[in-house]
C-alpha angles and dihedrals in degrees: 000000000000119000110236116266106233115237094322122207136200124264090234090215114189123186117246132145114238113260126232087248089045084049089054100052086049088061088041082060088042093115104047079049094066096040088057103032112023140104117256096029126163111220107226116286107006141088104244137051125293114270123261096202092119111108107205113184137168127207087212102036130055137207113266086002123116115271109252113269088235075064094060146052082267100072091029090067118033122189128247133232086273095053087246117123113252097225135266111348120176108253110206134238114235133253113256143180139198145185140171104056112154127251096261099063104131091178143358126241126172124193129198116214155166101210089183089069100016093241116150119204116180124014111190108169125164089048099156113251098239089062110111095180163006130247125227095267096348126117111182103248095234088063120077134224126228126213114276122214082269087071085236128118102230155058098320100198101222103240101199126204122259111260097009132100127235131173118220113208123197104202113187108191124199108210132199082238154350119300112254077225126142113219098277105025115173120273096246102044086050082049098051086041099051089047089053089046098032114120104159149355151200133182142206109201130203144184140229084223 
């Protein structure tokens, strides 16, 4: 069974393409990237790589498929009868599940990534460890959002490019303990704090086609 969700609220996802100033500050973020969400990475503390025990799941996404257009830019803005897009419409995070964090996890975060261009799209930390899921659109409301390279704390659609190819990974962390983060930190001091808490780890990975 499922613990409740307290007071859950909505990720408020809007669709925008990243800046180049946004895109800066994602490079600028480039190196606490690596530590969370590359490969060959040393958890704190010890001699070895981080553990990938961490089995992360989606009833609505699958390993190596394209992520689901409601998931993207694409279903967050549908064209009208012209062919011209009809505003800002909310696009919406996807649901996930998760199993296999040890029994040291103190807290939860999950970052969403492209680690081709080092974009991040969505940080969630303080998610409780007896938590065994999100919700479609939902964030618990005891668990706080980074700033994405958007500059934006929230669910950032990926809004890939016609004709190219991106991967969309889904990280959930377990930490040793809850982030001494504020709602809306910036991307790269959630970055440096996940890899110092980080004990272990386990994706999901998608694809724009």
């Amino acid at each position: 069974m499922f613990p409740a969700l307290p007071s859950p609220r909505s990720t408020g996802a809007r669709t925008a393409r990243t800046s180049p100033v946004a895109l800066a500050g994602a490079v600028t973020a480039g190196a606490a990237l690596v530590l969370t969400t590359g490969c060959g990475i040393l958890a704190p503390g010890q001699n070895g790589d981080m553990p990938d025990d961490i089995n992360v799941t989606s009833p609505l996404m699958q390993e190596g498929q394209p992520l689901p257009a409601a998931y993207t830019c694409e279903g967050a803005a549908p064209e009208g009868e012209d062919g011209e897009e009809q505003g800002e419409q909310e696009a919406y995070s996807p649901p996930l599940s998760w199993s296999g964090l040890p029994d040291e996890a103190g807290s939860i975060a999950l970052v969403v990534d492209d680690p081709q261009v080092a974009q991040v799209f969505w940080v969630v930390y303080d998610l409780d460890p007896q938590l065994v899921e999100l919700r479609q659109n939902i964030v618990p409301a005891d668990a706080k959002q980074a700033q994405n390279s958007s500059g934006v704390a929230e669910y950032g659609a990926p809004c890939p490019e016609p004709e190219s190819s991106y991967e969309y990974r889904f990280t959930v962390y377990a930490l040793e303990n809850p982030l001494d983060l504020p709602e809306g930190a910036s991307l790269d001091a959630a970055l440096d704090a996940i890899a110092d808490q980080a004990v272990a780890r386990g994706s999901l990975v998608t694809t724009s086609e």
